[in-house]
Short mmCIF file of C-alpha atoms and ligand atoms in Angstrom, two decimals:
data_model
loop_
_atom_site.label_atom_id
_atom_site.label_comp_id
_atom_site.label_asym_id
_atom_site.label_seq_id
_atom_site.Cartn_x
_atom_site.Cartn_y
_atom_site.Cartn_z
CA UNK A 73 152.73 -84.57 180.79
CA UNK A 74 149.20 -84.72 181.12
CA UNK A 75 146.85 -87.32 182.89
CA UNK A 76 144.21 -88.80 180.60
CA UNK A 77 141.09 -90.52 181.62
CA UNK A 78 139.99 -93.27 179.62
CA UNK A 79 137.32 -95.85 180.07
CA UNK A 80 138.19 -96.14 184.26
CA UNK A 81 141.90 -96.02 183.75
CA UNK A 82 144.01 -93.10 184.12
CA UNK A 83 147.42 -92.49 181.59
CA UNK A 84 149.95 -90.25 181.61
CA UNK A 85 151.34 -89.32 178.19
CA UNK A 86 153.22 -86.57 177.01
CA UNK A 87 152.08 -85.27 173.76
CA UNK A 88 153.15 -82.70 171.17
CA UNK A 89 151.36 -79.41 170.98
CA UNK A 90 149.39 -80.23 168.14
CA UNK A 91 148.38 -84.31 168.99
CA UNK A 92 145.31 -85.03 168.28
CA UNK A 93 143.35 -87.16 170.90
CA UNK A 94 142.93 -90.46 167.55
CA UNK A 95 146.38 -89.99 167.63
CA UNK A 96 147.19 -90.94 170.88
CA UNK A 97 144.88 -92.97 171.56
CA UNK A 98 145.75 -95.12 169.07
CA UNK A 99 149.72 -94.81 168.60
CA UNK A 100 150.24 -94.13 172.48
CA UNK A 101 147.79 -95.88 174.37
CA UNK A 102 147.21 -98.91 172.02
CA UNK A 103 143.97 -98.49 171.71
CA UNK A 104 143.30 -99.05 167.73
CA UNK A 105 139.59 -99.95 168.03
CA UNK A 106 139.35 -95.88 167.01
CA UNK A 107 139.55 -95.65 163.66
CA UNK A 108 140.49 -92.75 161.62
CA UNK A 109 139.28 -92.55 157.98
CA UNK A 110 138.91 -89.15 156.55
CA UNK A 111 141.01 -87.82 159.67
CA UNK A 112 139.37 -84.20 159.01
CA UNK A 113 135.86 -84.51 160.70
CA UNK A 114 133.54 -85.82 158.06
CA UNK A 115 132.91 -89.12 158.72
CA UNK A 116 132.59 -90.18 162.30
CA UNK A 117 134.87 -92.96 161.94
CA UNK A 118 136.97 -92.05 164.91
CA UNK A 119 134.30 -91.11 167.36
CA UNK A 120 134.24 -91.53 171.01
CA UNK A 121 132.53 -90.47 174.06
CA UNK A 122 134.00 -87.39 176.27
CA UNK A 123 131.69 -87.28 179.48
CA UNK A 124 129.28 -89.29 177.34
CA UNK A 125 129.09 -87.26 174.50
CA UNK A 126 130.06 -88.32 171.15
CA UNK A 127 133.25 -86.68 169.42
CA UNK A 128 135.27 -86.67 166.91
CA UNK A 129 138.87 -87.45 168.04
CA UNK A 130 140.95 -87.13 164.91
CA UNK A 131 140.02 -83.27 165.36
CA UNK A 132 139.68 -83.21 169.10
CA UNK A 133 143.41 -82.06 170.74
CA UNK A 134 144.05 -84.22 173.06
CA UNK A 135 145.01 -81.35 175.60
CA UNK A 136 141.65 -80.04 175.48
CA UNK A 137 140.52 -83.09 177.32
CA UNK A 138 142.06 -83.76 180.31
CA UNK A 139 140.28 -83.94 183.72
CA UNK A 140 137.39 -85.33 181.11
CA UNK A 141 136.23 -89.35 180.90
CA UNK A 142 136.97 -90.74 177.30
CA UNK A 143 134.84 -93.72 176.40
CA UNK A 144 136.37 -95.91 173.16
CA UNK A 145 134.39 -98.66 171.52
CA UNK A 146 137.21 -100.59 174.30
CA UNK A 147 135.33 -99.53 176.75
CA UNK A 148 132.16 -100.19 174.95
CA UNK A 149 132.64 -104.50 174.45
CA UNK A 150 130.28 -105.11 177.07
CA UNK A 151 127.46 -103.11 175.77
CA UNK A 152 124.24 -104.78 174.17
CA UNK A 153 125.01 -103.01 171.13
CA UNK A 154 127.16 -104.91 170.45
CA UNK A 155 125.81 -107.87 170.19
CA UNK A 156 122.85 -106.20 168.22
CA UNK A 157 125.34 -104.94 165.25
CA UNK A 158 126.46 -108.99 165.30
CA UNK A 159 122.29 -110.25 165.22
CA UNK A 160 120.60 -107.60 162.59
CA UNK A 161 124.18 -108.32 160.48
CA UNK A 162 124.94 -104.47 160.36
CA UNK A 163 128.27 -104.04 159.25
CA UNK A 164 130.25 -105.56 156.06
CA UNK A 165 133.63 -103.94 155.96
CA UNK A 166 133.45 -102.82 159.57
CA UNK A 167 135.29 -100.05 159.23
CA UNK A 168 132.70 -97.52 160.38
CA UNK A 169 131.63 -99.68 163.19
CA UNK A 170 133.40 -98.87 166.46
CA UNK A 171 132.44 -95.37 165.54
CA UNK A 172 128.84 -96.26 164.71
CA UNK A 173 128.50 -97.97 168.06
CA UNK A 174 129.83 -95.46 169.97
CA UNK A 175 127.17 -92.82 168.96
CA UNK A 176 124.66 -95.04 169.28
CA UNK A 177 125.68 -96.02 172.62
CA UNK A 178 125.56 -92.14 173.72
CA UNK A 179 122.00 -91.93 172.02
CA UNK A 180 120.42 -95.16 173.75
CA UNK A 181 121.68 -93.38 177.14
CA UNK A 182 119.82 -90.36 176.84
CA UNK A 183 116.93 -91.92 175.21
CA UNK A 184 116.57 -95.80 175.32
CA UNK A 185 113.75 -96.05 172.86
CA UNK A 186 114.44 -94.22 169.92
CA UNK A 187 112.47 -94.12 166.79
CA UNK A 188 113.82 -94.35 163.34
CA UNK A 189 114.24 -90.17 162.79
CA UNK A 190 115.77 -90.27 166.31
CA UNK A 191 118.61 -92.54 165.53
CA UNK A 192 118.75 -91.17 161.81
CA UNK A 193 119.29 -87.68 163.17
CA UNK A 194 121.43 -88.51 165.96
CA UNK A 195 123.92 -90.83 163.54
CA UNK A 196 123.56 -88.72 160.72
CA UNK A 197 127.72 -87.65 161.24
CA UNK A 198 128.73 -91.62 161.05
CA UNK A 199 129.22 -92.43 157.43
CA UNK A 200 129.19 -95.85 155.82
CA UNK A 201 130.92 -96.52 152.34
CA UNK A 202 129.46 -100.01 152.43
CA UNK A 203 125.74 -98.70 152.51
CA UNK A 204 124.54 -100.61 155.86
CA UNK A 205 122.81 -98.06 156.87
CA UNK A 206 119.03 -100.18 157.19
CA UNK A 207 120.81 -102.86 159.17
CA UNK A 208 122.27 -100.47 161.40
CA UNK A 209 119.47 -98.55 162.12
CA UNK A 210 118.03 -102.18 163.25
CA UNK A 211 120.12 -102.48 165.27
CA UNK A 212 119.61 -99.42 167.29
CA UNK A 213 116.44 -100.42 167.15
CA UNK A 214 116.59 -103.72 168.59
CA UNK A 215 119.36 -103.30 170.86
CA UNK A 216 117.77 -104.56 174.21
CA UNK A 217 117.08 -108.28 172.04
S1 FES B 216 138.36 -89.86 160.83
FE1 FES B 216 137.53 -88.40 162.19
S2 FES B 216 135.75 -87.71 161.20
FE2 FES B 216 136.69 -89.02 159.72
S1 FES B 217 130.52 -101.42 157.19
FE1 FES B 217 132.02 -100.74 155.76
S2 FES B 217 132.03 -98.59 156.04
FE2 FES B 217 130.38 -99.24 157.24
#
């Protein structure tokens, strides 16, 4: 049993040796908002925050990270980012967007003005099949309003 720290709440689950931390959040914690796509670390559809820092969950074990904070897009609804994705229309299968807005979150936190190479180079790990990639940089851009 291990105690698991995510976005203010603490959980107790029980994993297999082996679980990764997509996994349970997901299938044990409900909380689905993580996607996993490629579910081998290419496409930065599952990210999240541990201590603020974006990782990849579908290859993070989720016994690595106890005694750590995990950050979903969950705990992300609040966040003007948000509501920038909605304005500058930067999404069309949403797939890749909790993941999207989770990096960016991380990125406007330790630099709330970032130019266009700045988010480029800090989102380059969050793919997007549907191409939205000028929208999205918008709204990174723009996400103050
Ligand atoms: S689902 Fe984790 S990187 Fe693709
Ligand atoms: S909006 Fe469809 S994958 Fe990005």
């Amino acid at each position: 049993m291990i105690e698991l720290r995510v976005n203010g709440g603490v959980h107790r689950v029980d994993p297999a040796v082996g679980r990764s931390l997509a996994e349970t959040l997901r299938e044990d914690l409900g909380l689905t908002g993580t996607k996993v796509a490629c579910g081998e670390g290419h496409c930065g559809a599952c990210t999240v925050q541990l201590d603020g820092v974006p990782v990849l969950s579908c290859i993070t074990l989720v016994h690595t990270v106890r005694a750590r904070e995990v950050t979903t897009i969950e705990g992300l609804r609040d966040h003007p980012l948000v509501e920038s994705f909605v304005r500058a229309d930067a999404l069309q299968c949403g797939f890749c967007t909790p993941g999207q807005i989770v990096s960016a979150a991380a990125l406007v936190e330790a630099n709330p003005e970032p130019s266009r190479d700045e988010i480029r180079h800090a989102m380059a790990g969050n793919l997007c099949r549907c191409g939205a990639y000028p929208k999205i940089e918008e709204a990174v851009l723009t996400w103050r309003g």
